[in-house]
CSV table of C-alpha atoms and ligand atoms in Angstrom, one decimal:
chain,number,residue,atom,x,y,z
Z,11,UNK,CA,-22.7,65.8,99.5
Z,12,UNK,CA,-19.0,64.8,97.9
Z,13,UNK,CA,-18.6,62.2,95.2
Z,14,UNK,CA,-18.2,58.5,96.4
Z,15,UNK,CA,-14.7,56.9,95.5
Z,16,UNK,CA,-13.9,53.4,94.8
Z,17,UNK,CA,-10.7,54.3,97.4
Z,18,UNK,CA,-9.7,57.2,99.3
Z,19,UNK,CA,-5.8,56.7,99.8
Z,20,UNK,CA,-4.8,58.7,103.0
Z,21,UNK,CA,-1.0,60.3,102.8
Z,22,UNK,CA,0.5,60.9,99.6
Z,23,UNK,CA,4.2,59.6,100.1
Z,24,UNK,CA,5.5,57.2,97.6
Z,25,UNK,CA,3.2,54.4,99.1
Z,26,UNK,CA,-0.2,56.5,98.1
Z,27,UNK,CA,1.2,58.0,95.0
Z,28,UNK,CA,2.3,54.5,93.8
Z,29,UNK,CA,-1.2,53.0,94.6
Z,30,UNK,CA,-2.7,55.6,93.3
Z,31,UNK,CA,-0.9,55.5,89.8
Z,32,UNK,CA,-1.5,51.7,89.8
Z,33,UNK,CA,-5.1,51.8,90.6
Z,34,UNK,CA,-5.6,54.4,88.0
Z,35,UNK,CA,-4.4,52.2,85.9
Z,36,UNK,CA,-6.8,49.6,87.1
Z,37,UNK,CA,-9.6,52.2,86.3
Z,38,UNK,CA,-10.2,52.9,90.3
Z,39,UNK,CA,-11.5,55.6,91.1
Z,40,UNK,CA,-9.1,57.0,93.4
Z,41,UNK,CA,-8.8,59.8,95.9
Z,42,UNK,CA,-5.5,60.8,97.9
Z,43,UNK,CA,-5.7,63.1,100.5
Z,44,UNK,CA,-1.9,64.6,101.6
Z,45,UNK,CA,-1.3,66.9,104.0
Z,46,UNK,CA,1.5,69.1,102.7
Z,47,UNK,CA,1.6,70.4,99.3
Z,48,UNK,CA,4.2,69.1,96.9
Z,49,UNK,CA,7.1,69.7,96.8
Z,50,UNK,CA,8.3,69.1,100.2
Z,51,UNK,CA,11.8,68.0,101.6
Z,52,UNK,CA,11.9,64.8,103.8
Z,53,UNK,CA,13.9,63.7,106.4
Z,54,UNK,CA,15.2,60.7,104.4
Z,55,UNK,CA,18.6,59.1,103.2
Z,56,UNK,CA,17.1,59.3,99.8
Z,57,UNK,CA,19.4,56.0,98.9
Z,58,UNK,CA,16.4,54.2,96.8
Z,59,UNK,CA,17.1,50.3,95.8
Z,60,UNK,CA,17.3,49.3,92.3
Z,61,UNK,CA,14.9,46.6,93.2
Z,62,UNK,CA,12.1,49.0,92.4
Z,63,UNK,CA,13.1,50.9,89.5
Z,64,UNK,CA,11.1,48.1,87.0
Z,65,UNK,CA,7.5,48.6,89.1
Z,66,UNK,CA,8.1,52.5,89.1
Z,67,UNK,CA,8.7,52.6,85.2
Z,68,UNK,CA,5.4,50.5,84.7
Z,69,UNK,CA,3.7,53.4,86.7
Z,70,UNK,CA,5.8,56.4,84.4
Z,71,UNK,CA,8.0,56.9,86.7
Z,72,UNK,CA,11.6,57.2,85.8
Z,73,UNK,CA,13.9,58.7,88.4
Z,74,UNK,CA,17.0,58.8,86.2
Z,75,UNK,CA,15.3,61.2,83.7
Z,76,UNK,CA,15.2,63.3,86.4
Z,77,UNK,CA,18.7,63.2,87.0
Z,78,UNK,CA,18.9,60.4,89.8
Z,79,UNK,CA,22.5,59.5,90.4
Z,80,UNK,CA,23.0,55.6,89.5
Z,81,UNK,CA,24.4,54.0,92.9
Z,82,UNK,CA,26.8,51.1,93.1
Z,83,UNK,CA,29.1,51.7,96.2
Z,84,UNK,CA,28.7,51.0,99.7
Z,85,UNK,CA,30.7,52.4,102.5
Z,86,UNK,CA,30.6,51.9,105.8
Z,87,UNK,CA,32.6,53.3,109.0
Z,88,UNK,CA,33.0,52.2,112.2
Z,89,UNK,CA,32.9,54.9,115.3
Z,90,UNK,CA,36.7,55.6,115.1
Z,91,UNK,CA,36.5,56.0,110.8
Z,92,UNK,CA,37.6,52.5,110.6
Z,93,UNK,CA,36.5,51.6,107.0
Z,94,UNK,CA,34.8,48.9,105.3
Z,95,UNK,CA,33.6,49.1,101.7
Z,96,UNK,CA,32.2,46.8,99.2
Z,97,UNK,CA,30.2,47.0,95.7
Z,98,UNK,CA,25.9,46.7,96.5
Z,99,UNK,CA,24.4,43.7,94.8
Z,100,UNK,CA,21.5,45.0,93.2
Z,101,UNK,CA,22.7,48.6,93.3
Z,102,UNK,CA,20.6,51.7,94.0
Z,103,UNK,CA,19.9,55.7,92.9
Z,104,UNK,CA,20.3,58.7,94.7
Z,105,UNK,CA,17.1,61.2,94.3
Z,106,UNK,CA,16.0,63.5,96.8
Z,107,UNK,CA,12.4,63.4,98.0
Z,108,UNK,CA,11.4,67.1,96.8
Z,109,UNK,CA,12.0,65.9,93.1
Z,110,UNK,CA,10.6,62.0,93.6
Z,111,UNK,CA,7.4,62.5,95.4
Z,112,UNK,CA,6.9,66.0,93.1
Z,113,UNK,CA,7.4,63.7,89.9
Z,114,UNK,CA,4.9,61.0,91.0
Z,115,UNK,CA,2.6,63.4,92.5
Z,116,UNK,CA,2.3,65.1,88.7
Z,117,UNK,CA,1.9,62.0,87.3
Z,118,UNK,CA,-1.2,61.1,89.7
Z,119,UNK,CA,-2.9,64.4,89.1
Z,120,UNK,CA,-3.1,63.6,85.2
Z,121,UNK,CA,-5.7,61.3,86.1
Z,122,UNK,CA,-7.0,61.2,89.9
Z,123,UNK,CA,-7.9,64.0,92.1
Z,124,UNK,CA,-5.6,65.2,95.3
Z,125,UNK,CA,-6.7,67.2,98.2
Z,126,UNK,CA,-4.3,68.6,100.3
Z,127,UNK,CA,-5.8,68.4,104.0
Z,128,UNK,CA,-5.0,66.8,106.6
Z,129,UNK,CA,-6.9,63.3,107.5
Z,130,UNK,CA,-8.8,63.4,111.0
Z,131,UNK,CA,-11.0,60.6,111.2
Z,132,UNK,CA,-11.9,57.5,109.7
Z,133,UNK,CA,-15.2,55.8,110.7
Z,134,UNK,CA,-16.8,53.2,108.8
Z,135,UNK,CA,-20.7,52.3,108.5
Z,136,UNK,CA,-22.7,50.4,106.4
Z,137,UNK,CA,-19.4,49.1,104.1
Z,138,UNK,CA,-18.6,52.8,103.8
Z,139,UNK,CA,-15.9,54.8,104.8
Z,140,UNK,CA,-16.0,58.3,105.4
Z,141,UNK,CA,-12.9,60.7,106.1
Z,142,UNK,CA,-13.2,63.8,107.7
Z,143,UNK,CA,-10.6,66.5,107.1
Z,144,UNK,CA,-8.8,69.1,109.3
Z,145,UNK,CA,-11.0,71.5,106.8
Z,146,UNK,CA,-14.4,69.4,107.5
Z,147,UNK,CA,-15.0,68.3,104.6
Z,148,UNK,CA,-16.1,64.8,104.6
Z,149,UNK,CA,-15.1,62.1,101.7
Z,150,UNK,CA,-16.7,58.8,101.1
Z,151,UNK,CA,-15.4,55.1,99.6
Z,152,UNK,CA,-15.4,51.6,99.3
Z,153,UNK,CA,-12.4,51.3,100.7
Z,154,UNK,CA,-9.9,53.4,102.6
Z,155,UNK,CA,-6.3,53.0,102.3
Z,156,UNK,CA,-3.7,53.9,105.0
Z,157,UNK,CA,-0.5,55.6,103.7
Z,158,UNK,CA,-0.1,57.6,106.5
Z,159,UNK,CA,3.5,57.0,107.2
Z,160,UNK,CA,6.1,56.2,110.5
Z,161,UNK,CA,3.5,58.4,112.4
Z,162,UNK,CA,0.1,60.5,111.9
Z,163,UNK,CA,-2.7,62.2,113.9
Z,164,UNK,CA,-4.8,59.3,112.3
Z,165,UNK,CA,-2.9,56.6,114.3
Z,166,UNK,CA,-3.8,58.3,117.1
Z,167,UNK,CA,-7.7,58.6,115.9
Z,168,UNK,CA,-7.4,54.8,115.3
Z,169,UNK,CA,-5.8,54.1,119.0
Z,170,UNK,CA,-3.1,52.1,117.5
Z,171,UNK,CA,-1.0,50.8,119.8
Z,172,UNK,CA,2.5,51.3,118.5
Z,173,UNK,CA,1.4,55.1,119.3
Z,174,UNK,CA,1.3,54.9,122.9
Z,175,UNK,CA,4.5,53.1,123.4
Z,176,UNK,CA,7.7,55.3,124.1
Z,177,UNK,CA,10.1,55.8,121.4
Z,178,UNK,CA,13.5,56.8,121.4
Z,179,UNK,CA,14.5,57.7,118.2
Z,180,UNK,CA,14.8,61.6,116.2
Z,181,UNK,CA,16.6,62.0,112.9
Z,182,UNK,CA,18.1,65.1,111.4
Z,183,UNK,CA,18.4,65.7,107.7
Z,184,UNK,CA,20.2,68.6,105.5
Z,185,UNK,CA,21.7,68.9,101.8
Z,186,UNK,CA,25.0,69.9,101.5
Z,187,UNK,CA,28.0,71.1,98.8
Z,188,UNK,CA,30.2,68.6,99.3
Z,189,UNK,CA,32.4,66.7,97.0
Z,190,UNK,CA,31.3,63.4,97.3
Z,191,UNK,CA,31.7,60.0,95.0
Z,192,UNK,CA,28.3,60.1,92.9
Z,193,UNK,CA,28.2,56.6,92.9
Z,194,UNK,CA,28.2,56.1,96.6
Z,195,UNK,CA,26.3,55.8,99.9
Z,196,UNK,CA,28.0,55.5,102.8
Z,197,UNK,CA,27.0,54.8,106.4
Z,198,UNK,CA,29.2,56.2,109.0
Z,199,UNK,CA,28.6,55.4,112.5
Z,200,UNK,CA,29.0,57.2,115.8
Z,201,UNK,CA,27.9,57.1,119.3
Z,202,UNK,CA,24.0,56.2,119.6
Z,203,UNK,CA,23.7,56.5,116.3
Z,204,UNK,CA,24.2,56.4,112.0
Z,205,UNK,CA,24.6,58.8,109.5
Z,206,UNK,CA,24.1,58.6,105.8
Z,207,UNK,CA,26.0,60.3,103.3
Z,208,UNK,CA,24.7,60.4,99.3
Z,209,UNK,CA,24.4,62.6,96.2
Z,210,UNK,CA,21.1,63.8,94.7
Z,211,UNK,CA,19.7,64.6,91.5
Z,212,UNK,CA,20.6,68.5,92.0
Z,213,UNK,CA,24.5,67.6,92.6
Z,214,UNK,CA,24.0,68.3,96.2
Z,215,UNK,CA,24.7,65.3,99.0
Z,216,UNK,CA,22.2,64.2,101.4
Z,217,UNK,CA,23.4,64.1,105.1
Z,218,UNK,CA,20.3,62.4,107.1
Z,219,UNK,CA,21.6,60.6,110.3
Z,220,UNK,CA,19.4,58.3,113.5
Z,221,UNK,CA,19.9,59.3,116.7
Z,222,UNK,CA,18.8,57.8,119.9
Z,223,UNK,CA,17.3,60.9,122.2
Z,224,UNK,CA,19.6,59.7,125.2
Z,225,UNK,CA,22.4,60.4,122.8
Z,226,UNK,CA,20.8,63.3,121.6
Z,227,UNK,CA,19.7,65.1,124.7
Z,228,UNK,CA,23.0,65.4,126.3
Z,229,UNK,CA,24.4,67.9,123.8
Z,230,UNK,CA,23.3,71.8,122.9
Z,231,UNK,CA,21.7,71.2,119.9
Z,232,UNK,CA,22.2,69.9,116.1
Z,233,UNK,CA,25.5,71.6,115.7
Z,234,UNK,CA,26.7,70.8,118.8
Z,235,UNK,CA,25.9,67.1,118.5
Z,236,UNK,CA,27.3,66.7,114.9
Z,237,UNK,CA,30.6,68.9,116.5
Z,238,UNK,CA,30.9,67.2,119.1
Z,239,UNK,CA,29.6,63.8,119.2
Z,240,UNK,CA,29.2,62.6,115.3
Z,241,UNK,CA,32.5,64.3,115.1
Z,242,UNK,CA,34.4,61.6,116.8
Z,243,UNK,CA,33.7,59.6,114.4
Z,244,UNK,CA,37.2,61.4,111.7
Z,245,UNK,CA,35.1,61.1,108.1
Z,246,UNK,CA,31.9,63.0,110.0
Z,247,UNK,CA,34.2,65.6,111.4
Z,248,UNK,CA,35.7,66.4,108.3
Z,249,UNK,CA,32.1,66.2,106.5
Z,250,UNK,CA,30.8,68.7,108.9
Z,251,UNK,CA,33.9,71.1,108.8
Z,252,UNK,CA,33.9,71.0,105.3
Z,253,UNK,CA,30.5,70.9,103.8
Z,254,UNK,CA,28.7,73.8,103.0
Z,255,UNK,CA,24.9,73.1,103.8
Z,256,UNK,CA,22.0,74.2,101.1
Z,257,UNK,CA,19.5,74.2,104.0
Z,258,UNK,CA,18.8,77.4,106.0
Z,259,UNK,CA,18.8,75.1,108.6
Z,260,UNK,CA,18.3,71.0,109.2
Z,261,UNK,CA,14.7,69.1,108.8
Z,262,UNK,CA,14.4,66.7,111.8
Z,263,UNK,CA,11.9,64.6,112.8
Z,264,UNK,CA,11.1,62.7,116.3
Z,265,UNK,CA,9.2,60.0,117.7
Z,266,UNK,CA,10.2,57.1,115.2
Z,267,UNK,CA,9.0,54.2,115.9
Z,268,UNK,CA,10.0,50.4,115.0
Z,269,UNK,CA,7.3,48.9,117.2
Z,270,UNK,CA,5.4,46.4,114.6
Z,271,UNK,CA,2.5,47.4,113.1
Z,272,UNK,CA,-0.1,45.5,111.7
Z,273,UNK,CA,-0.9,45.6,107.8
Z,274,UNK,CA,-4.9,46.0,108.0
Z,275,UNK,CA,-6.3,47.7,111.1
Z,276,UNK,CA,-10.2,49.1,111.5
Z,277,UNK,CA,-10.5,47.2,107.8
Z,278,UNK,CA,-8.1,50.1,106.7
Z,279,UNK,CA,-5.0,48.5,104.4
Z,280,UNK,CA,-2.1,50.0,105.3
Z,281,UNK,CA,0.8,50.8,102.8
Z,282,UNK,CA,4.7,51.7,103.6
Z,283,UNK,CA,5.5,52.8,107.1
Z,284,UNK,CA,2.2,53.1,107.7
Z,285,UNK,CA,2.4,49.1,107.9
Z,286,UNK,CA,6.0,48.9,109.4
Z,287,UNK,CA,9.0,50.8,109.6
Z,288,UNK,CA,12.6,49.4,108.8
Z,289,UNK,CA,15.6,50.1,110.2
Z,290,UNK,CA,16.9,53.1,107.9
Z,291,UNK,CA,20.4,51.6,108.0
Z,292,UNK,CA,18.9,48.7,105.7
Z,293,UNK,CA,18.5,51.8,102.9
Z,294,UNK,CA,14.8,50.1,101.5
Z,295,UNK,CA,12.3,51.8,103.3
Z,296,UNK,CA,11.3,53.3,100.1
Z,297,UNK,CA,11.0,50.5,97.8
Z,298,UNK,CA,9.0,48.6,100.4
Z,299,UNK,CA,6.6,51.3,100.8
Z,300,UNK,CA,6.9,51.3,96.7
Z,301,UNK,CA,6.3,47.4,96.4
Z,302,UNK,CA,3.3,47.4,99.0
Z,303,UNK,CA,1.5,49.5,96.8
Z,304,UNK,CA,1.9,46.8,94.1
Z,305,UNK,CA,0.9,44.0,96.7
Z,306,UNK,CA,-2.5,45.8,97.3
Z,307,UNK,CA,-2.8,47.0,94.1
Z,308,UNK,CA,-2.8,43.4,92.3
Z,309,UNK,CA,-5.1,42.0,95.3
Z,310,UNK,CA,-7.5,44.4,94.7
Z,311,UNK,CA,-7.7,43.7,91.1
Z,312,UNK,CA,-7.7,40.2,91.5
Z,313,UNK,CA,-10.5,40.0,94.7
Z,314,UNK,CA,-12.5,42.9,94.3
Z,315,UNK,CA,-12.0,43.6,90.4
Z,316,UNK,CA,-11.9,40.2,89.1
Z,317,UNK,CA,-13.5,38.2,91.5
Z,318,UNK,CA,-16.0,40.4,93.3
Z,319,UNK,CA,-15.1,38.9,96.5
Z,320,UNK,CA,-15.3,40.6,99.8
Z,321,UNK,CA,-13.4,42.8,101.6
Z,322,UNK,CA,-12.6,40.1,104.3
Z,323,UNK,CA,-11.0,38.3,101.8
Z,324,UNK,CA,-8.9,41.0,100.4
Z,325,UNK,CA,-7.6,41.8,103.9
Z,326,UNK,CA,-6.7,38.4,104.7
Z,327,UNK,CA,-5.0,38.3,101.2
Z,328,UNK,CA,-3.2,41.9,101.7
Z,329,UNK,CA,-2.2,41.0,105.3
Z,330,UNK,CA,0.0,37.3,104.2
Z,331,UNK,CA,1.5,38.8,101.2
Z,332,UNK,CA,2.5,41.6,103.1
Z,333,UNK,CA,4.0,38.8,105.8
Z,334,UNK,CA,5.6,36.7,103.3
Z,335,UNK,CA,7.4,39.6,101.4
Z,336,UNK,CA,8.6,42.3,104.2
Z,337,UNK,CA,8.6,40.4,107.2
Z,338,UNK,CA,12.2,38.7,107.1
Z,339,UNK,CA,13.8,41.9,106.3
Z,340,UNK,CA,12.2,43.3,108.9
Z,341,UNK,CA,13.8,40.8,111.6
Z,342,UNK,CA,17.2,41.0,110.0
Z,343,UNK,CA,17.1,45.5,109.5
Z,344,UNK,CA,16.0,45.1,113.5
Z,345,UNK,CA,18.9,42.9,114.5
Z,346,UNK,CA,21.4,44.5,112.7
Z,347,UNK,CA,20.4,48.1,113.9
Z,348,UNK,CA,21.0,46.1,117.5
Z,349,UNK,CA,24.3,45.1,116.4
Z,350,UNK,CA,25.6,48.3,115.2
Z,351,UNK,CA,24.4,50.1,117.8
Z,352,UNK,CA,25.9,48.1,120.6
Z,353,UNK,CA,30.2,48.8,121.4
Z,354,UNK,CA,31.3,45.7,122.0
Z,355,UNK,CA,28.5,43.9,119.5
Z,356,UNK,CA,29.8,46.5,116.3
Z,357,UNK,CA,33.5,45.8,116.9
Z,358,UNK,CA,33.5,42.0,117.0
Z,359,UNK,CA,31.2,42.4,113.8
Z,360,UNK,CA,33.3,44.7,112.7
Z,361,UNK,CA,36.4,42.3,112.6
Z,362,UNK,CA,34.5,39.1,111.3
Z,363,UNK,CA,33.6,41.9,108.2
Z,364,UNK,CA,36.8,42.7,107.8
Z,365,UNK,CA,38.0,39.6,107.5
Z,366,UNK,CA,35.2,38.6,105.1
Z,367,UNK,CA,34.2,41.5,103.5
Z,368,UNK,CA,32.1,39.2,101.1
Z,369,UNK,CA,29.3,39.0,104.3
Z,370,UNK,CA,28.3,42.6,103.1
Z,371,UNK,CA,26.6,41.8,99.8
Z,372,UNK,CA,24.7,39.1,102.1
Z,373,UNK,CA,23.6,41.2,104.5
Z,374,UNK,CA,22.5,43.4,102.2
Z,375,UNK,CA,20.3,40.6,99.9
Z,376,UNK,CA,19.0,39.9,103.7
Z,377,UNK,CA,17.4,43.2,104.1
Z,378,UNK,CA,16.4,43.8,100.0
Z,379,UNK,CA,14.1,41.9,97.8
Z,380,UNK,CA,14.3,41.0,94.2
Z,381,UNK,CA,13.6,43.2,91.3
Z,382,UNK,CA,10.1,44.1,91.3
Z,383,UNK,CA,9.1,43.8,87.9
W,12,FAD,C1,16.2,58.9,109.1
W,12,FAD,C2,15.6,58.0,108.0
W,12,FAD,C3,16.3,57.8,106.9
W,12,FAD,C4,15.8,57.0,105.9
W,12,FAD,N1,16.6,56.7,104.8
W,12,FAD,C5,16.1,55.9,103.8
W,12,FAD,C6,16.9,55.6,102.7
W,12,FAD,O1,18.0,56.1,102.5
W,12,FAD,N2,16.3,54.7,101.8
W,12,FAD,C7,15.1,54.2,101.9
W,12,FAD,O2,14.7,53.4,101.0
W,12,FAD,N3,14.3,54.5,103.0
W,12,FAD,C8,14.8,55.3,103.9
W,12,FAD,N4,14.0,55.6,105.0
W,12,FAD,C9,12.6,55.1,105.1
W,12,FAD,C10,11.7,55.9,104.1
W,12,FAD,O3,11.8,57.2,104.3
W,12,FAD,C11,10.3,55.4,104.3
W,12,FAD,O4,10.2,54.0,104.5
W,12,FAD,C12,9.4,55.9,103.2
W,12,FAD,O5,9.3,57.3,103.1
W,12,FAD,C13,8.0,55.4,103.4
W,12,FAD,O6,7.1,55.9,102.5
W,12,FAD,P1,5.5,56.1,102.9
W,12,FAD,O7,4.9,56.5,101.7
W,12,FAD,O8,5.1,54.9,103.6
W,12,FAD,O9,5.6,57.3,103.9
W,12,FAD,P2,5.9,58.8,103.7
W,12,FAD,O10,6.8,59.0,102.6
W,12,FAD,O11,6.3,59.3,105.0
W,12,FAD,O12,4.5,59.4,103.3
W,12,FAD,C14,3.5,59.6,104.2
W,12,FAD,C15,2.6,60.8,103.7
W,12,FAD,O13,1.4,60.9,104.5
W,12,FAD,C16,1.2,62.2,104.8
W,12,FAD,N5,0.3,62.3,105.9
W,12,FAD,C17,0.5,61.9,107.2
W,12,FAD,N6,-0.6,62.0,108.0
W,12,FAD,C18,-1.5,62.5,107.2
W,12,FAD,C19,-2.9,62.8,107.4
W,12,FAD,N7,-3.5,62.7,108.6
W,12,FAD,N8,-3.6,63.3,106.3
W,12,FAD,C20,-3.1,63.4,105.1
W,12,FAD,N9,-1.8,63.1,104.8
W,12,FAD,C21,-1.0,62.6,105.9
W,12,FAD,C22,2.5,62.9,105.0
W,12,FAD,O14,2.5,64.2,104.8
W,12,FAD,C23,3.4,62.1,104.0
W,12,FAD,O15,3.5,62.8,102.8
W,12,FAD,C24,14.5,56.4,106.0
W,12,FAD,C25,13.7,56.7,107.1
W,12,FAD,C26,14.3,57.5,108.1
W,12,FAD,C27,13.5,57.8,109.4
């Protein structure tokens, strides 16, 4: 029989990896179970807010030692290359996700044990939890944690119901030679979709763009979209005739959802996308997968720790805070993807911005939160 946890975390993406160096911490007994082994690239625009550079220095985490590119630009284009730019409020870094989640995943293994396998099932009896693995092997807690991600086998398992609705989404994401501003990210926009341009850690810049499959499906392929449909858009076309990509060939993903989720489901908590997914254009996906981990991690010290309350209580706890810190942003990153995504819609908003380019840092406090500290 395996060893009982206090909390088996499920997917170790910055959500479980940032629980788990919190709980540690805490002196939980924590197990994370990942599928892939570190490191890994990610389809990601690996733009990461300032917001949550405080929290991930409480958990020893410091992206700039690691050579994270310090981030104070914005850019944005319209379909035709028509530009807007303005300086970012709060400000971001640009890391890629082989060196973040590699870093953090080191730092959990000083303390905490992780098993790469992937999670099956997830069945709960007698206030314990017991996940079976792709291997077999079977692991029991207190508690079970979902940080899963946009989409897993598990949400399947669990019959949630964001997984049976259609989605009509697939992003493509490569690292290229290019000579870009470090201190930038920039947006560009084309037909059915948006495409993010940023510099990493290793010098390289990050090209990950969003794509609608109607957009997608008419053309011959990757190359031949971004030749001849991203390629409209003049700054694209010369960033794909000019850059040399570092990739043997592009990640891409598909099937992204942005139905809503709920935060606690079958009494697991759910962390990051595993509890919602914003709209990539808002570039905090990653610090609100970061900062749930601190929401649950605090509740649990406080309820379970602390207080010795019951799990009923945590949830409820988990589920508001979760609500009253993530939920706004998550209207405003959906209404906005609505706007730029719609011809008529992008070009009036596209004149009002460019009359008042001071509605940028706005938006962008609209879809960000506050230092974490
Ligand atoms: C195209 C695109 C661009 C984006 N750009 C940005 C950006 O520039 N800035 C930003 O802040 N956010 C961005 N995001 C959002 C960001 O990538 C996510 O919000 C963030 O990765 C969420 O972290 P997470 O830990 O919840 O999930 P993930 O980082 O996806 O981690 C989930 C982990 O769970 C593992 N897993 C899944 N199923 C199982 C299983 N059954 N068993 C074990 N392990 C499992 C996976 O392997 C993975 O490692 C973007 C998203 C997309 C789609």
């Amino acid at each position: 029989m395996n060893k009982k946890y206090d909390i088996i975390i499920i997917g170790g993406g910055l959500a479980g990896l940032s629980a788990a160096l919190h709980l540690q911490k805490l002196g939980v007994d924590v197990l994370v179970i990942e599928k892939q082994a570190y490191p890994k690239h990610k389809v990601c625009g690996e733009y990461v807010s300032n917001e949550i550079l405080p929290y991930l220095n409480f958990l020893n985490i410091d992206p700039m030692a690691e050579g994270a590119v310090a981030i104070d630009q914005f850019e944005m284009s319209t379909k035709t290359g028509e530009l807007i730019k303005s300086s970012l409020p709060l400000g971001g870094f640009g890391i890629s996700r082989y060196a973040l989640d590699k870093m953090m995943y080191d730092e959990v293994i000083k303390n905490s044990e992780v098993i790469i396998d992937s999670a099956t099932s997830i069945s709960l009896k007698n206030e314990i939890f017991t996940v079976t693995t792709q291997r077999n092997e079977k692991f029991k807690s207190r508690f079970v944690v979902g940080a899963f991600g946009k989409r897993s086998l598990i949400d399947k398992q669990m019959n949630r119901k964001f997984i049976s609705e259609r989605t009509h989404w697939m992003a493509v994401k490569a690292h290229y030679n290019y000579d870009f501003p470090a201190n930038k990210v920039a947006l560009h926009n084309f037909e059915g979709g948006y495409c993010g341009l940023s510099k990493t850690e290793s010098g390289s810049v990050n090209a990950c763009y969003l794509a609608t499959l109607q957009s997608f499906q008419k053309s011959g392929g990757i190359s031949d979209f971004q030749k001849n449909v991203m390629s409209r858009n003049p700054i694209l076309k010369e960033f794909f005739s000019e850059a040399e990509m570092l990739f043997d060939k592009p990640l891409s993903i598909s099937q992204i959802s942005f139905s809503k989720k709920t935060a606690v489901e079958n009494h697991v908590i759910m962390l990051g996308d595993s509890a919602g997914l914003i709209h990539p254009l808002c570039g905090n996906g990653m610090a609100m997968a970061i900062h749930s981990a601190k929401l649950f991690s605090e509740l649990f010290k406080k309820i379970i720790i602390d207080e010795e309350s019951e799990r009923a209580v945590l949830e409820k706890a988990y589920q508001k805070a979760w609500k009253k810190a993530f939920a706004e942003r998550m209207r405003t990153g959906s209404m906005l993807q609505r706007v730029l995504l719609n011809n008529t819609a992008s070009d009036y908003a596209y004149r009002i911005i460019n009359r008042f380019p001071s509605i940028i840092p706005r938006i962008i406090r609209k879809t960000h939160g506050e230092l974490v500290a």
